Amino acid sequence: MAKFSTILLASSLIITSAKAQTPPMGWMSWNAFGPNINENILKQTADALVSSGMKDAGYKYIFIDDGWPIGRDAKNNILPDPKKFPSGIKALADYVHSKGLKLGIYSDAAPKTCGGYTGSLGFEKQDAASFAAWGVDYLKYDYCNAPEDSATAKTRYNTMYKALAASGRKILLGICEWGGRQPWRWAAKAGGTVWRTTGDVRDKWKAKPGEEGMGILDIVDINAPLDKYAHKGHWNDPDMLVVGLYGRKGPASDLGGIGCNDQEYQSQFSLYCIMAAPLAASNDIRDLSETAKKILTNKEAIAIDQDPLAIQGKRVVNNDTWEIFVKPLANGETAVAILNKTNQPQQSNVHWSDLGLDGDYEIRDLWTHQTIPQIGTINAHETKLLRLKHTLALAHIFSDNMVLQRDHPLKIWGTAAKGEKVTVTFRNQSATTTTNDHNKWSLTLQPVKYGGPFEMTIHTTAQTITYKNILVGDVWLCSGQSNMEFPISGWSHVVNYQDEIKNANYPDIRLFNTAMSISGRPEADVKGGQWQPCSPATISPFSAVGYFFGRELYRNLKIPIGLVSSVWGGTDIESWTSRNSLDTSAEYHDAVKNLPRFDMDSLNGLHRERV
Ligand code: GLA
């Protein structure tokens, strides 16, 4: 007896914690068949899931949608329509299980479903018991014909969750109230494994102005900002994939659902994967086109969706041209999805640092399955789905031709694989450290006197990077005087500088400007070609400004010098890079104010010396 109750306790614990560790994947009957389903279609679909390779790729569920019940018997047991399911749901579940798949079913938290079929309100326990007895593994629980308010929704969903948990079988609950009651705030607590965030997706890219049905992009726009609510076992559900429907007549074809092109279907797939969305194919996979199959079975893309870290990618860029998502992955790599929303091909101009990513990366294109040197052109409505692997990298503030502050401890930092040993060699010094859990490392070298050009080598087991033409000199910090206004042409000495290095013989290089304030918005102003006087109020932190300046100089003006600031000496550059915004804190000001400043006379002096 004691043994028996222990087993019971253990199994009820398992049941009440029923959740999916990664977003559920399967096929849902609604878009291809509406309510016109039957056991043959579903069995054939189970077969097709296996023979097409979709099961291998991770699709586990056959989700029966609306249209299966016919009513209740004299004892109020819910009954499948015998015309559609002559062998009963249990036989279907057995068949599906025999293929190594799982079965999902559908009901509604009201007397009637959206299609007007029998719902479960008031019969939750009894229906959950039927589902369990049949061997059902998942319930999509809809919300048609139910009251508007959130409180009722929470209660009704939780009632069904408890009924499922008490049914003796692990049955996941999919909440489907279309986002109206902000289920992301309460659905996990109510017992939902997934919750729909939107109305029904239609088979189109984007709704025309005034058109009601939502397309792929409309749905993505609703789901994207909800990333923080998704976590392991609980997922935002932006509805089914429309991949491969090609305008097929059915629920997804109304309200303007005229179909999409393959590029757009592929985009939906990429965007769903980066958002860790449940992947429910909804086309007729008994008749799967080669392209739809290629999209739906892309294992590299699916691995992004199913990544064990279980993070919904964050949309970090959203403008008229681009949407860019970033998703950290369990092995320390990063997935990035870049969507070109326009109707023309666009040249990608993304810089990892713009996305808050430090360091250098090897880029793998998850659609061509190749490592690519750069992102290149992105077609209209195309989404590049990329996997970024850290190559050894200093933080982006470093580059060839950088200037290090003389006579100051040199704090060098960067990124590399987790736990990697990193050795930096510069002049006659060498120091070693190990990356932390966030792939970051930093170490400090002893102060160095004026001089250059030197090389700095960063070495790990995976890679060695050598930065060339490093100078040790004074880093000029803007102090706001009027003589610190630099028009573009005033940078000729910078351009010359590289030649001078090539021609060597500068053993005592003394100065290179690296910090420049441009009215607090360096990027914008450099792009516009407008130079402003620097003013102390707008130049904190100097290093950040210098970094922007150097990067923009290179990017926009094609001046082949990665001119960057290097203000060290107790400053907190690392925290700046991680926050990725200008640091205006008093601590920062205090930290930088004692750094040596360069005065214009020395600059002139240097020029004189050079002539
Ligand atoms: C609602 C749901 C759909 C589908 C239909 C069935 O519209 O949002 O996903 O289940 O009901 O009637």
Coordinates of C-alpha atoms and ligand atoms in Angstrom, one line a residue:
M1 CA 0.0 0.0 0.0
A2 CA 2.8 2.4 1.0
K3 CA 4.5 1.6 -2.3
F4 CA 1.3 2.2 -4.3
S5 CA 0.8 5.7 -2.8
T6 CA 4.4 6.7 -3.5
I7 CA 3.9 5.8 -7.2
L8 CA 0.7 7.8 -7.3
L9 CA 2.4 10.8 -5.8
A10 CA 5.3 10.6 -8.2
S11 CA 3.0 10.3 -11.2
S12 CA 0.8 13.1 -10.2
L13 CA 3.8 15.3 -9.8
I14 CA 4.9 14.5 -13.3
I15 CA 1.4 15.2 -14.6
T16 CA 0.9 18.6 -12.9
S17 CA 4.3 19.8 -14.3
A18 CA 3.3 18.8 -17.8
K19 CA 5.1 21.2 -20.2
A20 CA 7.1 21.1 -23.3
Q21 CA 10.8 21.9 -22.9
T22 CA 10.9 23.3 -26.4
P23 CA 8.1 24.8 -28.5
P24 CA 5.7 22.1 -29.7
M25 CA 6.0 21.1 -33.3
G26 CA 3.5 19.3 -35.5
W27 CA 0.8 19.6 -38.1
M28 CA -2.6 21.2 -37.5
S29 CA -5.6 20.3 -39.5
W30 CA -7.4 23.6 -39.7
N31 CA -6.0 25.6 -42.6
A32 CA -5.9 22.7 -45.1
F33 CA -9.2 21.1 -44.2
G34 CA -11.3 23.3 -42.0
P35 CA -13.9 21.2 -40.2
N36 CA -13.9 18.6 -43.0
I37 CA -11.5 16.2 -41.3
N38 CA -11.7 12.5 -40.9
E39 CA -9.6 9.6 -39.6
N40 CA -8.3 8.7 -43.0
I41 CA -7.0 12.2 -43.7
L42 CA -5.3 12.3 -40.3
K43 CA -3.8 8.8 -40.7
Q44 CA -2.5 9.6 -44.1
T45 CA -1.1 12.8 -42.7
A46 CA 0.7 10.9 -40.0
D47 CA 2.2 8.6 -42.7
A48 CA 3.2 11.7 -44.7
L49 CA 4.8 13.2 -41.6
V50 CA 7.0 10.2 -41.4
S51 CA 7.8 9.6 -45.1
S52 CA 8.5 13.3 -45.8
G53 CA 11.1 13.5 -43.2
M54 CA 9.1 16.0 -41.1
K55 CA 9.0 13.6 -38.1
D56 CA 12.7 13.3 -38.3
A57 CA 13.0 17.0 -38.4
G58 CA 11.1 17.3 -35.1
Y59 CA 7.4 17.4 -36.0
K60 CA 5.7 15.3 -33.4
Y61 CA 2.0 16.2 -33.1
I62 CA -1.0 15.6 -35.3
F63 CA -3.2 18.3 -33.9
I64 CA -6.9 17.7 -34.7
D65 CA -8.6 21.1 -34.9
D66 CA -12.2 22.0 -34.9
G67 CA -14.9 19.8 -36.4
W68 CA -14.4 16.4 -34.8
P69 CA -17.3 16.1 -32.2
I70 CA -20.9 15.5 -32.9
G71 CA -22.3 16.0 -29.4
R72 CA -22.7 14.1 -26.1
D73 CA -24.1 10.8 -25.2
A74 CA -26.8 10.2 -22.5
K75 CA -24.1 10.3 -19.9
N76 CA -22.7 13.5 -21.3
N77 CA -19.5 11.9 -22.7
I78 CA -18.3 13.9 -25.6
L79 CA -18.6 12.0 -28.9
P80 CA -16.6 12.1 -32.1
D81 CA -18.6 12.3 -35.3
P82 CA -19.0 8.7 -36.3
K83 CA -19.0 9.6 -40.0
K84 CA -15.7 11.3 -39.7
F85 CA -14.2 9.0 -37.1
P86 CA -15.9 5.6 -37.5
S87 CA -13.0 3.9 -35.6
G88 CA -13.1 6.4 -32.8
I89 CA -10.4 8.8 -31.5
K90 CA -8.6 6.1 -29.5
A91 CA -7.9 4.0 -32.6
L92 CA -6.6 7.1 -34.3
A93 CA -4.4 7.9 -31.3
D94 CA -3.1 4.4 -31.3
Y95 CA -2.2 4.7 -35.0
V96 CA -0.5 8.0 -34.5
H97 CA 1.4 6.7 -31.5
S98 CA 2.5 3.6 -33.5
K99 CA 4.2 6.0 -35.8
G100 CA 6.1 7.5 -33.0
L101 CA 3.9 10.6 -33.1
K102 CA 1.5 12.3 -30.6
L103 CA -2.1 13.3 -30.9
G104 CA -3.6 16.7 -30.2
I105 CA -7.3 17.5 -30.0
Y106 CA -9.4 20.6 -29.9
S107 CA -12.2 22.0 -27.8
D108 CA -13.5 25.4 -26.6
A109 CA -14.0 27.0 -23.1
A110 CA -17.7 27.5 -23.9
P111 CA -20.7 25.3 -24.8
K112 CA -19.9 25.6 -28.5
T113 CA -16.6 25.9 -30.5
C114 CA -15.8 28.5 -33.1
G115 CA -17.2 26.2 -35.8
G116 CA -20.3 25.6 -33.7
Y117 CA -19.3 22.1 -32.5
T118 CA -19.6 20.8 -29.0
G119 CA -17.4 22.7 -26.4
S120 CA -16.2 21.7 -23.0
L121 CA -17.6 24.3 -20.6
G122 CA -19.1 22.6 -17.6
F123 CA -17.7 19.2 -18.7
E124 CA -14.0 19.9 -18.3
K125 CA -13.3 16.9 -16.0
Q126 CA -15.4 14.5 -18.1
D127 CA -13.9 15.6 -21.4
A128 CA -10.3 15.6 -20.0
A129 CA -11.0 12.0 -18.8
S130 CA -12.2 11.1 -22.3
F131 CA -9.1 12.7 -23.9
A132 CA -6.9 10.8 -21.5
A133 CA -8.7 7.5 -22.1
W134 CA -8.3 7.9 -25.8
G135 CA -4.6 8.6 -25.4
V136 CA -4.6 12.3 -26.4
D137 CA -1.4 14.2 -25.7
Y138 CA -2.4 17.9 -26.2
L139 CA -5.5 20.1 -26.1
K140 CA -5.9 23.2 -28.1
Y141 CA -8.6 25.1 -26.1
D142 CA -10.3 27.8 -28.0
Y143 CA -12.4 30.8 -26.7
C144 CA -15.3 31.4 -29.1
N145 CA -18.7 32.0 -27.5
A146 CA -17.1 33.0 -24.2
P147 CA -17.3 36.3 -22.3
E148 CA -14.9 39.1 -23.1
D149 CA -13.3 39.7 -19.7
S150 CA -9.9 38.3 -18.6
A151 CA -11.0 37.0 -15.2
T152 CA -13.4 34.5 -16.7
A153 CA -10.8 33.4 -19.3
K154 CA -8.2 32.7 -16.6
T155 CA -10.7 30.7 -14.6
R156 CA -11.9 28.7 -17.5
Y157 CA -8.5 27.9 -18.8
N158 CA -7.3 27.0 -15.3
T159 CA -10.3 24.7 -14.8
M160 CA -9.4 22.8 -17.9
Y161 CA -5.7 22.7 -16.9
K162 CA -6.6 21.2 -13.6
A163 CA -9.0 18.7 -15.2
L164 CA -6.2 17.6 -17.6
A165 CA -3.7 17.4 -14.7
A166 CA -6.1 15.2 -12.8
S167 CA -6.9 13.0 -15.8
G168 CA -4.0 10.6 -15.3
R169 CA -2.3 11.4 -18.6
K170 CA 0.2 14.1 -19.5
I171 CA -1.8 16.4 -21.8
L172 CA -0.4 19.8 -22.6
L173 CA -2.8 22.7 -22.8
G174 CA -2.7 25.2 -25.6
I175 CA -4.5 28.4 -24.8
C176 CA -6.2 30.0 -27.8
E177 CA -8.0 33.3 -26.9
W178 CA -6.1 35.2 -29.7
G179 CA -4.3 37.7 -27.4
G180 CA -7.3 39.9 -26.6
R181 CA -6.9 39.4 -22.8
Q182 CA -3.1 39.6 -22.9
P183 CA -2.6 35.9 -22.1
W184 CA 1.2 36.4 -22.0
R185 CA 0.6 37.9 -18.6
W186 CA -1.4 35.0 -17.1
A187 CA -1.5 32.0 -19.4
A188 CA 1.6 30.2 -18.0
K189 CA 0.2 30.5 -14.5
A190 CA -3.2 29.3 -15.6
G191 CA -1.5 26.1 -17.0
G192 CA -0.9 27.0 -20.6
T193 CA 2.1 25.5 -22.4
V194 CA 1.5 27.9 -25.3
W195 CA -0.9 30.8 -25.7
R196 CA -2.0 32.4 -29.0
T197 CA -0.9 36.0 -29.2
T198 CA -2.9 36.9 -32.3
G199 CA -6.0 36.3 -34.3
D200 CA -5.9 33.7 -37.1
V201 CA -3.2 34.0 -39.6
R202 CA -4.2 34.2 -43.3
D203 CA -2.2 33.0 -46.2
K204 CA -0.8 36.3 -47.2
W205 CA 2.3 38.4 -46.5
K206 CA 0.6 41.5 -45.1
A207 CA -2.9 43.0 -44.9
K208 CA -3.6 45.7 -47.3
P209 CA -4.8 49.0 -45.7
G210 CA -8.3 48.4 -44.3
E211 CA -8.2 44.7 -44.9
E212 CA -9.1 42.6 -41.9
G213 CA -7.3 39.3 -42.0
M214 CA -3.7 39.3 -40.7
G215 CA -0.8 38.2 -42.8
I216 CA 2.6 36.9 -41.8
L217 CA 4.1 40.3 -41.2
D218 CA 1.1 41.6 -39.2
I219 CA 1.3 38.5 -36.9
V220 CA 5.0 38.9 -36.5
D221 CA 4.5 42.5 -35.5
I222 CA 2.3 41.5 -32.6
N223 CA 4.3 38.5 -31.5
A224 CA 7.8 40.1 -31.6
P225 CA 7.5 42.5 -28.7
L226 CA 6.3 39.8 -26.4
D227 CA 9.7 38.1 -26.2
K228 CA 10.1 38.6 -22.5
Y229 CA 7.0 36.5 -21.7
A230 CA 8.3 33.3 -23.3
H231 CA 10.4 30.9 -21.3
K232 CA 11.1 27.3 -21.0
G233 CA 7.8 25.4 -21.2
H234 CA 5.7 28.4 -21.9
W235 CA 5.6 30.0 -25.4
N236 CA 4.0 32.8 -27.3
D237 CA 2.1 31.2 -30.2
P238 CA 1.7 33.3 -33.3
D239 CA -0.7 30.7 -34.9
M240 CA 0.0 28.2 -37.6
L241 CA 2.7 28.2 -40.3
V242 CA 1.1 29.0 -43.7
V243 CA 4.1 27.6 -45.5
G244 CA 3.0 25.7 -48.6
L245 CA -0.7 26.6 -48.6
Y246 CA -0.2 28.6 -51.9
G247 CA -3.7 30.2 -51.6
R248 CA -5.4 26.9 -51.1
K249 CA -9.2 27.4 -50.5
G250 CA -9.9 27.1 -46.8
P251 CA -9.9 29.1 -43.5
A252 CA -6.5 30.8 -44.3
S253 CA -7.6 31.9 -47.7
D254 CA -10.5 34.2 -46.6
L255 CA -10.0 37.9 -45.7
G256 CA -7.4 38.4 -48.4
G257 CA -5.5 35.1 -48.0
I258 CA -4.4 34.9 -51.6
G259 CA -1.2 33.0 -50.9
C260 CA 2.5 33.9 -50.6
N261 CA 5.6 33.2 -52.6
D262 CA 8.2 30.8 -51.4
Q263 CA 10.5 33.6 -50.2
E264 CA 7.7 34.8 -48.0
Y265 CA 6.9 31.3 -46.7
Q266 CA 10.6 30.8 -45.9
S267 CA 10.6 34.2 -44.1
Q268 CA 7.6 33.1 -41.9
F269 CA 9.6 30.0 -41.0
S270 CA 12.7 31.9 -40.2
L271 CA 10.9 34.4 -38.1
Y272 CA 9.0 31.8 -36.2
C273 CA 12.2 29.9 -35.5
I274 CA 14.0 33.0 -34.2
M275 CA 10.9 33.8 -32.0
A276 CA 10.9 30.2 -30.6
A277 CA 7.3 29.8 -31.8
P278 CA 5.4 26.6 -31.8
L279 CA 5.8 25.2 -35.3
A280 CA 2.5 23.9 -36.6
A281 CA 2.5 23.2 -40.3
S282 CA -1.0 23.6 -41.8
N283 CA -0.6 22.7 -45.5
D284 CA -1.7 19.4 -46.9
I285 CA 1.5 17.5 -46.3
R286 CA 0.2 14.4 -48.1
D287 CA 0.9 16.5 -51.2
L288 CA 4.0 18.4 -50.1
S289 CA 5.8 20.5 -52.7
E290 CA 9.6 20.2 -52.8
T291 CA 10.0 23.8 -51.7
A292 CA 7.6 23.6 -48.8
K293 CA 9.3 20.4 -47.7
K294 CA 12.7 22.1 -47.9
I295 CA 11.4 25.0 -45.8
L296 CA 9.6 22.9 -43.2
T297 CA 12.4 20.4 -42.8
N298 CA 15.3 22.7 -42.5
K299 CA 17.0 21.2 -39.5
E300 CA 19.4 24.1 -39.0
A301 CA 16.5 26.5 -38.7
I302 CA 14.5 24.2 -36.5
A303 CA 17.5 23.9 -34.2
I304 CA 17.2 27.7 -33.6
D305 CA 13.5 27.3 -32.7
Q306 CA 14.1 24.3 -30.5
D307 CA 17.3 25.6 -28.8
P308 CA 17.4 24.3 -25.2
L309 CA 18.1 27.8 -23.9
A310 CA 14.5 28.4 -24.8
I311 CA 14.7 32.2 -25.4
Q312 CA 12.4 34.0 -27.8
G313 CA 14.6 36.1 -30.0
K314 CA 14.5 39.8 -29.4
R315 CA 13.6 42.2 -32.2
V316 CA 16.4 44.8 -31.9
V317 CA 15.8 46.7 -35.2
N318 CA 12.4 47.6 -36.6
N319 CA 12.3 50.3 -39.2
D320 CA 10.7 50.7 -42.7
T321 CA 13.4 48.5 -44.3
W322 CA 14.5 46.0 -41.7
E323 CA 13.4 43.8 -38.9
I324 CA 16.3 42.2 -37.1
F325 CA 16.1 39.6 -34.3
V326 CA 18.8 38.3 -32.1
K327 CA 18.5 35.0 -30.1
P328 CA 21.1 33.7 -27.8
L329 CA 21.7 29.9 -28.1
A330 CA 22.6 27.3 -25.6
N331 CA 26.1 26.6 -27.0
G332 CA 27.1 30.3 -26.7
E333 CA 26.4 31.0 -30.3
T334 CA 23.8 33.6 -31.5
A335 CA 21.1 33.3 -34.0
V336 CA 20.2 36.4 -36.1
A337 CA 17.3 36.9 -38.4
I338 CA 17.3 39.8 -40.8
L339 CA 14.1 40.6 -42.8
N340 CA 14.0 42.9 -45.7
K341 CA 10.5 44.3 -45.5
T342 CA 10.7 46.4 -48.7
N343 CA 9.7 45.3 -52.2
Q344 CA 13.2 45.6 -53.6
P345 CA 16.4 43.8 -52.8
Q346 CA 18.5 45.6 -50.2
Q347 CA 22.2 45.5 -49.4
S348 CA 22.6 44.5 -45.7
N349 CA 24.4 47.2 -43.8
V350 CA 24.1 45.6 -40.4
H351 CA 27.1 45.7 -38.1
W352 CA 27.1 43.3 -35.2
S353 CA 27.8 46.0 -32.8
D354 CA 24.6 47.7 -33.8
L355 CA 22.8 44.6 -32.5
G356 CA 24.6 44.7 -29.2
L357 CA 26.9 41.9 -30.2
D358 CA 30.5 42.2 -29.2
G359 CA 33.3 40.7 -31.2
D360 CA 33.8 39.0 -34.6
Y361 CA 31.8 36.1 -35.8
E362 CA 31.8 33.3 -38.3
I363 CA 28.5 33.6 -40.1
R364 CA 26.6 30.5 -41.2
D365 CA 23.6 31.0 -43.5
L366 CA 21.0 28.5 -42.3
W367 CA 19.3 28.4 -45.7
T368 CA 22.3 27.9 -48.0
H369 CA 23.9 25.8 -45.2
Q370 CA 27.2 27.5 -45.8
T371 CA 29.6 29.8 -44.0
I372 CA 29.5 33.1 -45.7
P373 CA 32.0 36.0 -45.6
Q374 CA 29.3 38.6 -45.4
I375 CA 25.6 39.0 -45.5
G376 CA 25.3 40.7 -48.9
T377 CA 22.0 41.3 -50.6
I378 CA 18.7 40.3 -49.1
N379 CA 15.8 39.9 -51.5
A380 CA 12.4 41.5 -51.1
H381 CA 10.6 39.9 -48.2
E382 CA 13.5 37.6 -47.6
T383 CA 14.7 36.8 -44.1
K384 CA 18.3 35.7 -43.7
L385 CA 18.6 33.3 -40.8
L386 CA 22.1 33.2 -39.5
R387 CA 24.0 31.5 -36.9
L388 CA 26.9 33.4 -35.5
K389 CA 29.9 31.7 -34.0
H390 CA 32.3 33.7 -32.0
T391 CA 35.7 33.8 -33.6
L392 CA 38.3 35.1 -31.3
A393 CA 37.7 38.8 -31.2
L394 CA 38.6 41.8 -29.3
A395 CA 35.7 44.1 -28.5
H396 CA 34.8 46.1 -31.5
I397 CA 36.5 49.1 -30.2
F398 CA 39.8 47.6 -31.2
S399 CA 41.3 47.5 -34.7
D400 CA 44.4 47.8 -36.7
N401 CA 45.9 51.3 -36.4
M402 CA 44.5 51.9 -33.0
V403 CA 46.1 54.3 -30.6
L404 CA 46.8 53.2 -27.1
Q405 CA 47.2 55.7 -24.4
R406 CA 50.9 56.0 -23.3
D407 CA 51.9 55.5 -19.7
H408 CA 48.6 53.9 -18.7
P409 CA 47.7 50.4 -17.8
L410 CA 46.3 48.9 -21.0
K411 CA 43.0 47.2 -20.4
I412 CA 42.3 44.8 -23.2
W413 CA 39.1 42.9 -23.4
G414 CA 37.1 40.9 -25.8
T415 CA 35.1 37.8 -26.5
A416 CA 35.8 34.2 -27.4
A417 CA 34.3 30.9 -26.7
K418 CA 33.3 30.1 -23.1
G419 CA 36.1 28.9 -20.9
E420 CA 38.7 29.6 -23.7
K421 CA 42.2 30.6 -22.6
V422 CA 43.3 33.8 -24.2
T423 CA 46.8 35.2 -24.4
V424 CA 47.6 38.7 -25.4
T425 CA 51.1 39.6 -26.4
F426 CA 52.1 43.2 -26.9
R427 CA 55.6 44.7 -26.9
N428 CA 57.6 42.6 -24.4
Q429 CA 54.6 41.6 -22.4
S430 CA 52.3 38.6 -22.5
A431 CA 49.3 37.9 -20.3
T432 CA 46.8 35.1 -20.2
T433 CA 43.2 34.9 -18.9
T434 CA 40.1 32.8 -19.4
T435 CA 36.7 33.8 -20.8
N436 CA 33.8 34.0 -18.3
D437 CA 30.3 32.5 -18.8
H438 CA 29.3 35.3 -21.0
N439 CA 32.2 34.7 -23.4
K440 CA 34.0 37.8 -22.2
W441 CA 37.5 38.2 -21.1
S442 CA 39.7 41.1 -20.1
L443 CA 43.2 41.6 -18.9
T444 CA 45.5 44.5 -18.1
L445 CA 48.9 45.1 -19.5
Q446 CA 51.6 47.3 -18.0
P447 CA 51.9 50.9 -19.3
V448 CA 53.9 51.4 -22.5
K449 CA 55.9 54.4 -23.6
Y450 CA 55.4 56.4 -26.8
G451 CA 56.1 54.5 -29.9
G452 CA 55.0 52.4 -32.8
P453 CA 53.9 51.0 -35.0
F454 CA 53.6 47.8 -33.0
E455 CA 51.7 44.6 -33.3
M456 CA 49.4 43.0 -30.8
T457 CA 48.6 39.3 -30.9
I458 CA 45.6 37.7 -29.3
H459 CA 45.8 34.0 -29.2
T460 CA 43.5 31.2 -28.3
T461 CA 43.5 27.5 -29.2
A462 CA 41.1 28.3 -32.0
Q463 CA 42.6 31.3 -33.5
T464 CA 45.2 34.0 -33.5
I465 CA 44.5 37.6 -34.4
T466 CA 47.2 40.1 -35.0
Y467 CA 46.4 43.8 -34.9
K468 CA 48.9 45.9 -36.8
N469 CA 50.1 49.4 -36.8
I470 CA 49.3 50.1 -33.2
L471 CA 50.6 53.3 -31.9
V472 CA 51.2 54.3 -28.4
G473 CA 50.6 58.0 -28.0
D474 CA 48.4 60.5 -26.4
V475 CA 44.8 60.2 -26.7
W476 CA 43.2 63.6 -27.2
L477 CA 40.2 64.3 -25.2
C478 CA 38.0 67.1 -26.2
S479 CA 37.7 69.8 -23.7
G480 CA 35.3 72.0 -25.6
Q481 CA 37.6 74.8 -26.9
S482 CA 36.8 76.3 -30.2
N483 CA 40.0 75.2 -31.7
M484 CA 38.8 71.7 -31.4
E485 CA 36.4 72.0 -34.2
F486 CA 37.4 69.7 -37.0
P487 CA 36.0 69.8 -40.5
I488 CA 36.4 66.6 -42.5
S489 CA 39.3 68.1 -44.4
G490 CA 41.1 68.7 -41.2
W491 CA 41.7 65.0 -41.0
S492 CA 44.3 64.9 -43.7
H493 CA 46.9 64.2 -41.1
V494 CA 45.0 61.1 -40.2
V495 CA 45.0 59.9 -43.7
N496 CA 48.6 60.7 -44.1
Y497 CA 49.3 58.9 -40.9
Q498 CA 48.9 55.5 -42.4
D499 CA 51.4 56.2 -45.2
E500 CA 53.7 57.5 -42.7
I501 CA 53.5 54.4 -40.7
K502 CA 54.2 52.4 -43.9
N503 CA 57.2 54.5 -44.5
A504 CA 58.2 53.8 -41.0
N505 CA 60.6 55.8 -39.0
Y506 CA 58.4 57.3 -36.5
P507 CA 59.9 55.9 -33.4
D508 CA 58.4 58.7 -31.3
I509 CA 54.8 59.1 -32.5
R510 CA 53.1 61.4 -30.2
L511 CA 49.6 62.1 -31.1
F512 CA 46.6 60.8 -32.8
N513 CA 43.2 62.2 -32.3
T514 CA 40.8 59.6 -31.2
A515 CA 38.0 61.3 -29.3
M516 CA 35.6 63.6 -31.0
S517 CA 32.3 64.8 -29.9
I518 CA 29.8 65.6 -32.4
S519 CA 26.9 67.1 -30.6
G520 CA 26.2 63.9 -28.7
R521 CA 25.0 62.0 -31.8
P522 CA 28.2 61.1 -33.5
E523 CA 26.7 58.6 -35.9
A524 CA 24.0 60.9 -37.2
D525 CA 26.2 63.8 -37.5
V526 CA 29.0 62.1 -39.3
K527 CA 26.5 60.7 -41.8
G528 CA 25.2 64.1 -42.5
G529 CA 28.8 65.3 -43.0
Q530 CA 28.2 68.1 -40.5
W531 CA 30.8 68.7 -37.9
Q532 CA 30.0 70.4 -34.8
P533 CA 32.4 71.9 -32.2
C534 CA 32.8 69.4 -29.4
S535 CA 31.4 70.5 -26.1
P536 CA 32.2 69.0 -22.8
A537 CA 28.5 68.5 -22.1
T538 CA 28.1 66.1 -24.9
I539 CA 31.3 64.1 -25.0
S540 CA 30.9 61.5 -22.3
P541 CA 32.3 59.0 -22.5
F542 CA 35.2 60.0 -24.7
S543 CA 36.0 56.5 -25.7
A544 CA 32.5 55.8 -26.9
V545 CA 32.5 58.9 -29.0
G546 CA 35.9 58.0 -30.3
Y547 CA 34.8 54.6 -31.2
F548 CA 31.8 55.8 -33.1
F549 CA 33.9 58.4 -34.8
G550 CA 36.5 55.9 -35.9
R551 CA 33.9 53.4 -37.1
E552 CA 31.9 56.0 -39.0
L553 CA 35.0 57.5 -40.5
Y554 CA 35.7 54.1 -42.0
R555 CA 32.2 53.1 -42.9
N556 CA 31.0 56.3 -44.4
L557 CA 34.1 58.1 -45.7
K558 CA 36.0 55.0 -46.6
I559 CA 39.1 56.4 -44.9
P560 CA 41.0 53.2 -44.5
I561 CA 41.9 53.7 -40.9
G562 CA 40.1 52.1 -38.0
L563 CA 40.7 55.1 -35.9
V564 CA 39.5 54.4 -32.5
S565 CA 39.9 55.7 -29.1
S566 CA 41.6 53.9 -26.4
V567 CA 41.1 55.6 -23.2
W568 CA 41.9 53.3 -20.4
G569 CA 43.2 53.8 -16.9
G570 CA 40.4 52.7 -14.6
T571 CA 37.6 53.6 -16.9
D572 CA 34.6 51.4 -17.2
I573 CA 34.6 50.9 -20.9
E574 CA 33.3 47.4 -20.6
S575 CA 30.1 48.5 -18.9
W576 CA 29.7 51.0 -21.5
T577 CA 29.9 48.5 -24.3
S578 CA 27.5 46.2 -22.7
R579 CA 25.0 49.0 -22.2
N580 CA 25.7 50.3 -25.6
S581 CA 24.7 53.8 -24.9
L582 CA 26.5 56.8 -23.9
D583 CA 27.5 56.8 -20.2
T584 CA 26.9 60.2 -18.6
S585 CA 27.4 59.0 -15.1
A586 CA 29.3 61.1 -12.6
E587 CA 31.6 58.1 -12.0
Y588 CA 32.5 58.0 -15.6
H589 CA 33.4 61.7 -15.6
D590 CA 35.5 61.3 -12.5
A591 CA 37.2 58.3 -14.0
V592 CA 38.2 60.1 -17.2
K593 CA 38.9 63.5 -16.0
N594 CA 42.4 62.7 -14.7
L595 CA 43.5 61.2 -18.0
P596 CA 46.2 63.1 -19.8
R597 CA 44.9 65.6 -22.3
F598 CA 46.5 66.6 -25.4
D599 CA 46.8 70.2 -26.3
M600 CA 46.6 71.7 -29.8
D601 CA 50.1 73.1 -29.6
S602 CA 51.5 69.6 -29.5
L603 CA 49.5 68.7 -32.5
N604 CA 50.9 71.6 -34.4
G605 CA 54.3 70.7 -33.0
L606 CA 54.0 67.2 -34.4
H607 CA 53.0 68.5 -37.8
R608 CA 55.9 70.7 -37.8
E609 CA 58.2 67.9 -36.8
R610 CA 56.9 65.8 -39.6
V611 CA 57.3 68.3 -42.4
Ligands
GLA1 C1 -10.4 29.8 -34.1 C2 -9.0 29.5 -33.9 C3 -8.5 28.8 -35.1 C4 -9.2 27.5 -35.4 C5 -10.7 27.9 -35.5 C6 -11.6 26.6 -35.5 O1 -10.6 30.7 -35.1 O2 -8.3 30.7 -33.6 O3 -7.1 28.5 -34.9 O4 -9.0 26.6 -34.3 O5 -11.2 28.6 -34.4 O6 -12.9 26.9 -35.6

